[in-house]
Structures are given as C-alpha cells and as structure tokens.
CSV table of C-alpha atoms in Angstrom, one decimal:
chain,number,residue,atom,x,y,z
A,1,UNK,CA,7.9,57.2,138.7
A,2,UNK,CA,10.1,55.0,140.7
A,3,UNK,CA,12.6,54.9,137.9
A,4,UNK,CA,12.8,58.8,137.9
A,5,UNK,CA,13.3,58.9,141.6
A,6,UNK,CA,16.1,56.3,141.4
A,7,UNK,CA,17.8,58.2,138.6
A,8,UNK,CA,17.7,61.5,140.6
A,9,UNK,CA,19.1,59.7,143.7
A,10,UNK,CA,21.9,58.2,141.7
A,11,UNK,CA,22.9,61.6,140.3
A,12,UNK,CA,22.8,63.1,143.7
A,13,UNK,CA,24.9,60.3,145.1
A,14,UNK,CA,27.5,60.7,142.3
A,15,UNK,CA,27.8,64.4,142.9
A,16,UNK,CA,28.3,63.9,146.6
A,17,UNK,CA,30.9,61.3,145.9
A,18,UNK,CA,32.8,63.5,143.4
A,19,UNK,CA,32.7,66.4,145.8
A,20,UNK,CA,34.1,64.2,148.6
A,21,UNK,CA,36.9,63.0,146.3
A,22,UNK,CA,37.7,66.5,145.2
A,23,UNK,CA,37.7,67.6,148.8
A,24,UNK,CA,40.0,64.8,149.7
A,25,UNK,CA,42.4,65.7,146.8
A,26,UNK,CA,42.4,69.3,147.9
A,27,UNK,CA,43.3,68.3,151.5
A,28,UNK,CA,46.0,66.1,150.1
A,29,UNK,CA,47.4,68.9,147.9
A,30,UNK,CA,47.3,71.2,150.8
A,31,UNK,CA,49.4,68.8,152.9
A,32,UNK,CA,51.8,68.4,149.9
A,33,UNK,CA,52.3,72.2,149.6
A,34,UNK,CA,53.1,72.4,153.3
A,35,UNK,CA,55.5,69.5,153.1
A,36,UNK,CA,57.6,70.9,150.2
A,37,UNK,CA,55.7,71.7,147.0
A,38,UNK,CA,57.8,74.1,144.9
A,39,UNK,CA,54.8,76.1,143.6
A,40,UNK,CA,55.9,79.2,145.5
A,41,UNK,CA,59.6,78.4,145.8
A,42,UNK,CA,62.1,80.8,144.4
A,43,UNK,CA,65.3,79.5,142.7
A,44,UNK,CA,68.2,81.9,142.4
A,45,UNK,CA,70.7,81.3,139.7
A,46,UNK,CA,74.3,81.9,140.9
A,47,UNK,CA,77.4,82.0,138.6
A,48,UNK,CA,81.0,82.3,139.8
A,49,UNK,CA,84.5,82.2,138.3
A,50,UNK,CA,85.7,80.2,141.2
A,51,UNK,CA,87.1,76.8,140.1
A,52,UNK,CA,89.1,75.3,143.0
A,53,UNK,CA,87.4,72.4,144.7
A,54,UNK,CA,87.7,73.9,148.2
A,55,UNK,CA,86.3,77.2,147.0
A,56,UNK,CA,83.3,75.5,145.5
A,57,UNK,CA,82.8,73.3,148.6
A,58,UNK,CA,82.8,76.5,150.8
A,59,UNK,CA,80.1,78.1,148.6
A,60,UNK,CA,77.9,75.0,148.5
A,61,UNK,CA,78.1,74.8,152.3
A,62,UNK,CA,76.9,78.4,152.5
A,63,UNK,CA,74.2,77.7,150.0
A,64,UNK,CA,72.9,74.8,152.2
A,65,UNK,CA,73.0,77.0,155.3
A,66,UNK,CA,71.1,79.8,153.6
A,67,UNK,CA,68.4,77.4,152.2
A,68,UNK,CA,68.0,75.9,155.7
A,69,UNK,CA,67.2,79.4,157.1
A,70,UNK,CA,65.1,80.3,154.1
A,71,UNK,CA,63.1,77.2,153.1
A,72,UNK,CA,61.3,79.0,150.3
A,73,UNK,CA,64.5,79.8,148.4
A,74,UNK,CA,66.8,77.5,146.5
A,75,UNK,CA,70.2,78.4,145.0
A,76,UNK,CA,71.4,76.9,141.7
A,77,UNK,CA,75.2,77.2,141.8
A,78,UNK,CA,77.1,77.3,138.5
A,79,UNK,CA,81.0,77.3,138.3
A,80,UNK,CA,81.8,77.1,134.6
A,81,UNK,CA,85.5,77.9,135.0
A,82,UNK,CA,87.1,78.7,131.6
A,83,UNK,CA,83.7,79.3,129.8
A,84,UNK,CA,82.5,81.8,132.4
A,85,UNK,CA,83.2,85.0,130.5
A,86,UNK,CA,81.7,83.8,127.2
A,87,UNK,CA,78.6,82.5,129.1
A,88,UNK,CA,78.1,85.9,130.8
A,89,UNK,CA,78.7,87.8,127.6
A,90,UNK,CA,75.9,85.9,125.8
A,91,UNK,CA,73.6,86.3,128.7
A,92,UNK,CA,74.4,90.0,129.0
A,93,UNK,CA,73.7,90.5,125.3
A,94,UNK,CA,70.2,89.1,125.7
A,95,UNK,CA,69.7,91.0,129.0
A,96,UNK,CA,69.3,87.7,130.8
A,97,UNK,CA,72.0,87.8,133.4
A,98,UNK,CA,71.9,85.4,136.4
A,99,UNK,CA,70.2,86.6,139.6
A,100,UNK,CA,73.7,86.5,141.3
A,101,UNK,CA,77.1,86.6,139.5
A,102,UNK,CA,80.8,87.3,139.8
A,103,UNK,CA,81.9,90.5,138.1
A,104,UNK,CA,85.5,89.2,138.0
A,105,UNK,CA,87.2,92.6,137.8
A,106,UNK,CA,84.6,94.4,135.6
A,107,UNK,CA,82.0,95.5,138.2
A,108,UNK,CA,81.9,99.0,136.9
A,109,UNK,CA,83.3,99.0,133.4
A,110,UNK,CA,81.5,96.0,131.9
A,111,UNK,CA,78.6,95.2,134.2
A,112,UNK,CA,77.9,98.6,135.7
A,113,UNK,CA,74.6,99.2,133.9
A,114,UNK,CA,73.3,95.7,134.7
A,115,UNK,CA,73.9,95.4,138.5
A,116,UNK,CA,71.7,96.5,141.4
A,117,UNK,CA,72.9,99.1,143.8
A,118,UNK,CA,73.9,97.4,147.1
A,119,UNK,CA,74.7,100.5,149.1
A,120,UNK,CA,71.7,100.1,151.4
A,121,UNK,CA,73.1,96.9,152.9
A,122,UNK,CA,74.6,96.7,156.3
A,123,UNK,CA,78.0,95.3,155.2
A,124,UNK,CA,78.6,98.3,152.8
A,125,UNK,CA,79.8,100.2,155.9
A,126,UNK,CA,82.8,97.8,156.2
A,127,UNK,CA,84.4,98.2,152.8
A,128,UNK,CA,88.2,97.9,152.8
A,129,UNK,CA,89.3,101.3,151.5
A,130,UNK,CA,91.4,99.6,148.8
A,131,UNK,CA,88.2,98.1,147.4
A,132,UNK,CA,86.1,101.3,147.3
A,133,UNK,CA,87.5,102.8,144.1
A,134,UNK,CA,86.8,99.4,142.3
A,135,UNK,CA,83.3,98.6,143.5
A,136,UNK,CA,81.9,102.0,144.5
A,137,UNK,CA,81.4,105.2,142.5
A,138,UNK,CA,81.3,108.9,143.3
A,139,UNK,CA,77.5,108.8,143.7
A,140,UNK,CA,77.8,106.1,146.3
A,141,UNK,CA,76.5,103.2,144.2
A,142,UNK,CA,77.9,99.9,145.4
A,143,UNK,CA,78.3,97.5,142.4
A,144,UNK,CA,79.0,94.2,144.1
A,145,UNK,CA,79.9,92.4,147.4
A,146,UNK,CA,83.7,91.9,147.6
A,147,UNK,CA,84.3,88.3,148.6
A,148,UNK,CA,88.1,88.8,148.7
A,149,UNK,CA,90.8,91.1,147.3
A,150,UNK,CA,93.6,90.0,145.1
A,151,UNK,CA,97.3,90.5,145.8
A,152,UNK,CA,98.9,88.8,142.8
A,153,UNK,CA,102.6,88.6,142.5
A,154,UNK,CA,104.9,85.7,141.9
A,155,UNK,CA,104.8,82.4,143.9
A,156,UNK,CA,108.3,81.1,144.7
A,157,UNK,CA,109.9,78.1,146.4
A,158,UNK,CA,111.1,79.8,149.6
A,159,UNK,CA,112.8,76.5,150.8
A,160,UNK,CA,114.8,76.3,147.6
A,161,UNK,CA,115.8,80.0,147.6
A,162,UNK,CA,117.0,79.7,151.2
A,163,UNK,CA,119.1,76.6,150.3
A,164,UNK,CA,120.7,78.4,147.4
A,165,UNK,CA,121.2,81.6,149.5
A,166,UNK,CA,119.1,83.7,147.0
A,167,UNK,CA,117.6,86.9,148.2
A,168,UNK,CA,114.0,87.5,147.2
A,169,UNK,CA,114.4,89.8,144.1
A,170,UNK,CA,112.8,93.2,143.9
A,171,UNK,CA,113.9,94.3,140.4
A,172,UNK,CA,113.7,92.6,137.0
A,173,UNK,CA,117.5,92.4,136.9
A,174,UNK,CA,117.7,90.8,140.3
A,175,UNK,CA,114.9,88.3,139.3
A,176,UNK,CA,116.7,87.2,136.2
A,177,UNK,CA,120.0,86.9,138.2
A,178,UNK,CA,118.2,84.7,140.8
A,179,UNK,CA,116.8,82.5,138.0
A,180,UNK,CA,120.3,82.2,136.5
A,181,UNK,CA,121.6,81.0,139.9
A,182,UNK,CA,118.8,78.4,140.1
A,183,UNK,CA,119.6,77.2,136.6
A,184,UNK,CA,123.4,76.9,137.3
A,185,UNK,CA,123.2,75.4,140.8
A,186,UNK,CA,120.5,72.9,139.9
A,187,UNK,CA,122.3,72.0,136.7
A,188,UNK,CA,119.1,72.2,134.6
A,189,UNK,CA,117.0,69.9,136.9
A,190,UNK,CA,114.9,72.8,138.2
A,191,UNK,CA,112.8,75.2,136.1
A,192,UNK,CA,113.7,78.7,137.2
A,193,UNK,CA,110.3,80.0,135.9
A,194,UNK,CA,107.6,77.4,135.2
A,195,UNK,CA,104.8,78.3,132.8
A,196,UNK,CA,101.8,76.1,132.0
A,197,UNK,CA,101.5,77.3,128.4
A,198,UNK,CA,99.1,74.6,127.4
A,199,UNK,CA,96.6,77.3,128.5
A,200,UNK,CA,97.8,80.4,126.6
A,201,UNK,CA,96.0,82.6,129.2
A,202,UNK,CA,98.8,81.6,131.7
A,203,UNK,CA,101.2,83.5,129.4
A,204,UNK,CA,98.7,86.4,129.1
A,205,UNK,CA,98.7,86.6,132.9
A,206,UNK,CA,102.4,87.0,133.1
A,207,UNK,CA,102.4,89.8,130.4
A,208,UNK,CA,99.5,91.6,132.0
A,209,UNK,CA,101.1,91.6,135.5
A,210,UNK,CA,104.5,92.7,134.2
A,211,UNK,CA,102.9,95.5,132.1
A,212,UNK,CA,102.2,97.5,135.3
A,213,UNK,CA,105.9,98.1,136.4
A,214,UNK,CA,106.9,98.6,132.8
A,215,UNK,CA,104.3,101.3,131.9
A,216,UNK,CA,102.7,102.7,135.0
A,217,UNK,CA,104.5,102.7,138.4
A,218,UNK,CA,107.9,104.3,137.5
A,219,UNK,CA,107.6,108.1,137.4
A,220,UNK,CA,109.8,108.4,134.3
A,221,UNK,CA,108.0,105.7,132.4
A,222,UNK,CA,104.4,106.4,133.3
A,223,UNK,CA,102.1,106.2,130.3
A,224,UNK,CA,98.7,106.2,132.0
A,225,UNK,CA,97.3,109.2,130.2
A,226,UNK,CA,98.5,108.0,126.8
A,227,UNK,CA,97.1,104.5,127.3
A,228,UNK,CA,93.7,106.0,128.4
A,229,UNK,CA,93.4,108.5,125.5
A,230,UNK,CA,94.6,106.1,122.8
A,231,UNK,CA,97.9,107.9,121.9
A,232,UNK,CA,100.2,105.4,123.5
A,233,UNK,CA,103.4,104.6,121.5
A,234,UNK,CA,103.6,100.8,121.6
A,235,UNK,CA,107.3,100.7,120.9
A,236,UNK,CA,107.5,101.4,124.7
A,237,UNK,CA,106.1,97.9,125.2
A,238,UNK,CA,108.9,96.2,123.3
A,239,UNK,CA,111.0,95.7,126.5
A,240,UNK,CA,108.5,93.3,128.0
A,241,UNK,CA,108.5,90.7,125.1
A,242,UNK,CA,112.3,91.2,124.9
A,243,UNK,CA,112.7,90.2,128.5
A,244,UNK,CA,110.4,87.1,128.1
A,245,UNK,CA,112.4,86.1,125.1
A,246,UNK,CA,115.6,86.6,127.0
A,247,UNK,CA,114.4,84.3,129.7
A,248,UNK,CA,113.7,81.6,127.1
A,249,UNK,CA,117.0,82.0,125.4
A,250,UNK,CA,118.9,81.8,128.7
A,251,UNK,CA,117.1,78.5,129.5
A,252,UNK,CA,115.2,80.1,132.4
A,253,UNK,CA,111.8,78.7,131.4
A,254,UNK,CA,110.7,75.1,131.5
A,255,UNK,CA,111.5,73.4,128.2
A,256,UNK,CA,107.8,72.6,127.7
A,257,UNK,CA,106.6,76.1,128.5
A,258,UNK,CA,104.2,76.0,125.5
A,259,UNK,CA,102.7,72.6,126.3
A,260,UNK,CA,102.9,72.1,130.1
A,261,UNK,CA,99.6,71.6,131.9
A,262,UNK,CA,98.7,73.5,135.1
A,263,UNK,CA,97.7,70.2,136.7
A,264,UNK,CA,101.4,69.3,136.9
A,265,UNK,CA,102.5,72.4,138.7
A,266,UNK,CA,101.9,71.6,142.4
A,267,UNK,CA,103.4,68.1,142.1
A,268,UNK,CA,106.6,69.5,140.5
A,269,UNK,CA,106.9,72.3,143.1
A,270,UNK,CA,106.4,69.8,145.9
A,271,UNK,CA,109.5,67.9,144.4
A,272,UNK,CA,111.6,71.1,144.4
A,273,UNK,CA,111.6,71.2,140.6
A,274,UNK,CA,110.3,74.8,140.3
A,275,UNK,CA,111.7,78.0,141.7
A,276,UNK,CA,109.2,80.7,140.5
A,277,UNK,CA,105.7,80.6,138.9
A,278,UNK,CA,102.7,82.7,138.5
A,279,UNK,CA,99.8,81.0,140.3
A,280,UNK,CA,96.6,81.5,142.2
A,281,UNK,CA,96.1,81.5,146.0
A,282,UNK,CA,95.3,77.8,146.3
A,283,UNK,CA,98.7,76.9,144.9
A,284,UNK,CA,100.5,77.1,148.3
A,285,UNK,CA,98.1,74.9,150.2
A,286,UNK,CA,98.1,72.4,147.4
A,287,UNK,CA,101.9,72.1,147.5
A,288,UNK,CA,102.0,71.8,151.3
A,289,UNK,CA,99.5,69.0,151.2
A,290,UNK,CA,101.8,67.1,148.9
A,291,UNK,CA,105.0,68.0,150.8
A,292,UNK,CA,104.9,70.0,154.0
A,293,UNK,CA,108.7,70.4,153.9
A,294,UNK,CA,108.4,72.8,150.9
A,295,UNK,CA,107.4,76.4,151.9
A,296,UNK,CA,105.7,78.5,149.3
A,297,UNK,CA,106.2,82.3,149.4
A,298,UNK,CA,104.5,85.1,147.5
A,299,UNK,CA,106.4,88.2,146.3
A,300,UNK,CA,105.3,91.4,144.5
A,301,UNK,CA,106.1,91.8,140.8
A,302,UNK,CA,109.6,93.1,140.4
A,303,UNK,CA,110.3,96.7,139.3
A,304,UNK,CA,111.6,97.3,135.8
A,305,UNK,CA,113.5,100.5,136.5
A,306,UNK,CA,116.0,101.6,139.1
A,307,UNK,CA,114.4,103.7,141.9
A,308,UNK,CA,110.9,102.1,141.4
A,309,UNK,CA,109.4,99.7,143.9
A,310,UNK,CA,107.8,96.2,143.3
A,311,UNK,CA,104.0,96.0,142.8
A,312,UNK,CA,101.2,93.8,144.1
A,313,UNK,CA,98.7,93.4,141.3
A,314,UNK,CA,95.1,93.0,142.1
A,315,UNK,CA,92.0,94.6,143.6
A,316,UNK,CA,88.8,93.0,142.8
A,317,UNK,CA,89.1,89.2,142.5
A,318,UNK,CA,85.8,87.4,143.4
A,319,UNK,CA,82.5,89.2,144.0
A,320,UNK,CA,78.8,88.7,144.1
A,321,UNK,CA,76.6,91.2,142.3
A,322,UNK,CA,72.8,91.1,141.8
A,323,UNK,CA,71.2,91.7,138.4
A,324,UNK,CA,69.1,94.8,138.7
A,325,UNK,CA,66.5,93.2,136.4
A,326,UNK,CA,66.2,90.0,138.3
A,327,UNK,CA,62.6,88.9,139.1
A,328,UNK,CA,64.0,87.7,142.4
A,329,UNK,CA,66.0,90.8,143.4
A,330,UNK,CA,64.8,90.9,147.0
A,331,UNK,CA,65.8,87.3,147.5
A,332,UNK,CA,69.1,87.8,145.8
A,333,UNK,CA,69.9,90.6,148.1
A,334,UNK,CA,68.9,88.4,151.1
A,335,UNK,CA,71.6,85.9,150.0
A,336,UNK,CA,74.3,88.6,149.6
A,337,UNK,CA,73.4,89.9,153.1
A,338,UNK,CA,73.7,86.3,154.4
A,339,UNK,CA,77.0,85.8,152.6
A,340,UNK,CA,78.4,89.0,154.2
A,341,UNK,CA,77.8,87.8,157.7
A,342,UNK,CA,81.3,87.7,159.3
A,343,UNK,CA,81.3,83.9,159.8
A,344,UNK,CA,80.3,83.3,156.2
A,345,UNK,CA,82.6,86.0,154.7
A,346,UNK,CA,85.4,84.5,156.7
A,347,UNK,CA,84.7,81.0,155.5
A,348,UNK,CA,84.7,81.9,151.8
A,349,UNK,CA,87.7,84.3,152.0
A,350,UNK,CA,89.8,81.6,153.7
A,351,UNK,CA,88.7,79.0,151.1
A,352,UNK,CA,90.2,81.3,148.5
A,353,UNK,CA,93.4,81.9,150.5
A,354,UNK,CA,93.0,85.7,150.0
A,355,UNK,CA,92.2,88.6,152.4
A,356,UNK,CA,88.5,89.5,152.8
A,357,UNK,CA,87.2,92.6,151.2
A,358,UNK,CA,85.6,93.7,154.4
A,359,UNK,CA,87.2,95.3,157.4
A,360,UNK,CA,85.1,93.5,160.0
A,361,UNK,CA,86.2,90.1,158.8
A,362,UNK,CA,89.4,88.7,160.2
A,363,UNK,CA,90.2,85.8,157.8
A,364,UNK,CA,93.3,83.7,158.3
A,365,UNK,CA,95.5,83.6,155.2
A,366,UNK,CA,98.1,81.2,154.0
A,367,UNK,CA,100.3,84.0,152.7
A,368,UNK,CA,99.8,86.4,155.7
A,369,UNK,CA,103.5,86.3,156.5
A,370,UNK,CA,104.4,87.5,153.1
A,371,UNK,CA,101.6,90.1,152.8
A,372,UNK,CA,102.8,91.5,156.1
A,373,UNK,CA,106.4,91.6,154.9
A,374,UNK,CA,105.4,93.5,151.8
A,375,UNK,CA,102.7,95.6,153.5
A,376,UNK,CA,104.3,98.8,152.4
A,377,UNK,CA,103.8,97.9,148.7
A,378,UNK,CA,100.8,99.5,147.0
A,379,UNK,CA,98.3,97.2,145.2
A,380,UNK,CA,98.0,98.2,141.6
A,381,UNK,CA,94.9,97.3,139.5
A,382,UNK,CA,95.1,94.7,136.8
A,383,UNK,CA,96.6,96.5,133.8
A,384,UNK,CA,94.1,95.4,131.2
A,385,UNK,CA,91.1,96.3,133.3
A,386,UNK,CA,92.1,99.9,133.5
A,387,UNK,CA,94.2,100.7,130.5
A,388,UNK,CA,93.2,98.3,127.7
A,389,UNK,CA,89.9,97.8,125.8
A,390,UNK,CA,87.9,94.6,126.5
A,391,UNK,CA,89.3,91.8,124.4
A,392,UNK,CA,93.0,92.5,124.9
A,393,UNK,CA,93.5,89.7,127.3
A,394,UNK,CA,93.2,87.3,124.3
A,395,UNK,CA,95.8,89.3,122.5
A,396,UNK,CA,98.3,89.1,125.4
A,397,UNK,CA,97.9,85.3,125.4
A,398,UNK,CA,98.3,84.7,121.6
A,399,UNK,CA,101.1,87.1,121.1
A,400,UNK,CA,103.0,85.8,124.1
A,401,UNK,CA,102.6,82.2,122.9
A,402,UNK,CA,103.7,83.2,119.3
A,403,UNK,CA,106.7,84.9,120.8
A,404,UNK,CA,107.9,81.8,122.6
A,405,UNK,CA,107.1,79.6,119.6
A,406,UNK,CA,109.3,81.8,117.4
A,407,UNK,CA,106.5,83.0,115.2
A,408,UNK,CA,106.8,86.7,116.3
A,409,UNK,CA,109.7,89.0,117.2
A,410,UNK,CA,109.3,91.4,120.2
A,411,UNK,CA,108.8,94.2,117.7
A,412,UNK,CA,106.1,92.3,115.9
A,413,UNK,CA,104.4,91.5,119.2
A,414,UNK,CA,104.2,95.2,120.0
A,415,UNK,CA,102.9,95.9,116.5
A,416,UNK,CA,100.0,93.3,116.9
A,417,UNK,CA,99.2,94.7,120.4
A,418,UNK,CA,99.0,98.2,118.9
A,419,UNK,CA,96.7,97.1,116.0
A,420,UNK,CA,94.4,95.2,118.3
A,421,UNK,CA,94.4,97.9,120.9
A,422,UNK,CA,93.2,100.5,118.3
A,423,UNK,CA,90.7,98.1,116.7
A,424,UNK,CA,89.1,97.2,120.0
A,425,UNK,CA,89.0,100.8,121.2
A,426,UNK,CA,87.2,101.8,118.0
A,427,UNK,CA,84.7,98.9,118.4
A,428,UNK,CA,84.1,99.9,122.0
A,429,UNK,CA,83.5,103.5,121.0
A,430,UNK,CA,81.0,102.4,118.4
A,431,UNK,CA,79.1,100.3,120.8
A,432,UNK,CA,78.9,103.2,123.3
A,433,UNK,CA,77.5,105.5,120.6
A,434,UNK,CA,74.8,102.9,119.7
C-alpha cells in the first residue's frame, strides 16, 4: 500500500514539474516573440534595375527607415543589374513576380496584366503630366510609382567644346562637323564619340535613341503608323547605320569602340580625352568627383532632317510596381506610399540625378541648367518601347556591333532588322492569341 501511494505521488510530482517547465518555456517563447521572433514578420521582395552605388545606397537607406517605422515588415532588396530582365521574364512566366519591382519602361505593354492598380494612393494626384500616358490608362489605372523620369540625350564635355569654340550641335550634320573639329584640333588624342562596345547594348542604346529623329519626329519622315501596323519599309532605316559607319570611317569613334569597357569612361572624360558619349545620369557627378574642372553637359539627340528639332528621349526610367498577386499586397502598397513621401521621393530622385516623376517633389538635379536650356524640347518615348516588338533591343545591339566589325553593310543591317521585326511581331501575336 505504501508502495502504491509513493508511486502515485511520484507521478503527480512529475506531472507538476513538466507543467511548470512547459509554462516556463511558453513564457520564454512569449518574451522571444515580443523581442523579435519572425513568426508573424512579413518580408517583401524588391527588385530594381538600378545599378549605381549611390542609387542603391539611397534605396537601402529608405528600406531601413521604412523597417524602423514598420517593425513587422522587412524588405529584401535585389539589384541584379544586367540580369534583371531575364530574371523578371522567368518569374513572370511562372506568375511568381516579386512583391515590388521596377517596370523599366514596360509598365503597360509587358507588365500591365501583372501589376496592381495604385490609383487610390495619395501620391497619384501628383503625377507629372509627361508621365501619365506612360503609367496611367484611359480607365484611370495607375501601373507604377514613377521614381524619376528620363531625359536621355548625349553627354558632352562642355569645357572642351568651349575651349575649341564649338557650338552645341542641333542637327546630325552639325554634330558630325563638331566631332571632326575635335578630331582635327586634338590631333587624334581625344575620342570625338566614345563607345563602350564591350557591352553591345551600349551600341544598341545609340541606335535606339537615334531612331526617333530618323523615323518619327520629322513631319516628312514620320513612319509611326507603318511601324505600328507592320508595313514599315526598312530601307528607310539605312541612313542610320550609314551615319554610324561614316563616323567610324572618319575616325570619329574611339579606336577600341568594340572592346572598350564602360568602367574606363569617367576617368577618360575627366582627363579631357572624350568629347561626346551616350551615358546615364550618374556620369556627370562621377566625372566631377575625379576632376571638378571638367564640366559635363547634356544635350538632346540631334535632328536628322532640316527643319526638325532635336529630341529628348525618355519617359519612364525607374519605377516601383506592386504585383497584383502578391500575398503581401497591402504591405507592398504601404512601402510605395512611404517611398512617395516628398522627402523620400526627393532623396531617390536626386540619387539618380534625374527629375522626379511627381509635381510635389522639388529634386535638385545635376543637369538642371541643361534641362532648363532645352526646356522647349519635347520628350519622346524610347523608340523600341513604342514601335518595336519585345526582343528588338538585342537586334539593335548585335547588328550595330557587326556593322562596326565589318561583318554587315548598312543595307544588311536593315535587312536583319526587318527579318527580326517581322519574326518577333508574329511571335507576339501568337502569344496574345494563346
């Protein structure tokens, strides 16, 4: 009997002890949750095409500020640079887009069916009118938040042009004449037009920007309708590769145009060894940091035909859209609203050295003097985004490189462009039908 009583008491004691331990564990777990357990934490995936260090630093600073105000939300920033488009294409095909991502010029045409409508947000009342046709449709849907707006043209060494008494060119003929003056006065020591052709897309950028004044802006040479309906005669494109080849034959390009690396460009410009180049907004500040005596200007793309005006090329540059199928859509929109606060929008626009896409944000800009000088010039959209099927950017790059390498004639370049234009249009039509 005593043995039975002892056994029962032991069991009771053990149960009490286990209960106490479990209670203690629960209290400990409770304390742990309050002090930072990620059990209920939301992590937003964020992808951007931004690649400059100061741009990424600005975003990461905003990430930190947002997380401090919203301790239950973390942001996982991704800046994959050159692999961005391929990464997003794969994720789009599997309907697994990031919570937040940059639409890089394709907000409506490529990502339109995948992004949430942001029209109910406070900042949507402050769209710059030049951004509305790009990021807003006739039904009022807002496809993305505009971080900035592009005004691409040609960067030039304003100090050098002044020393050589060269007027900033407004036409293609004036531009070639200016480069010839640089070539002759500098006796071959300065590259009139410097191209980092190690990345073929740099050549594609030039051809894309110059396509607009060749095929769109001049009233007598406007082929918008034909380009859009597929009936465009590509012999009208011949003049562009002919001009690029002319520049090469006249020694107006750097001799290593096919192999030069973009990392060299700022250093060379800071040494007054470049006159003109096609570059992004961070280029000017980078040069000034190396040599404050060299002033970098920005000019619109010259007109091809007499009577036409130069063109800024741009519109949508960097954006943030929210995936409509995101499991964290509410939190994603919270971040966009935070990013759109004037102090944050100003910080990120200034980091990109481009104007903000919102009218209530007064961002200082490195090229403000030049944008003001050319404020009467209309901003034209990127040519390939409006008039060419998806995939033609690669064709621009490869045909341009082959032209400079001597593998293709200007006429053959136009033929390849036509073949790929028709093929990609047909593929796009088939995908739409499916």
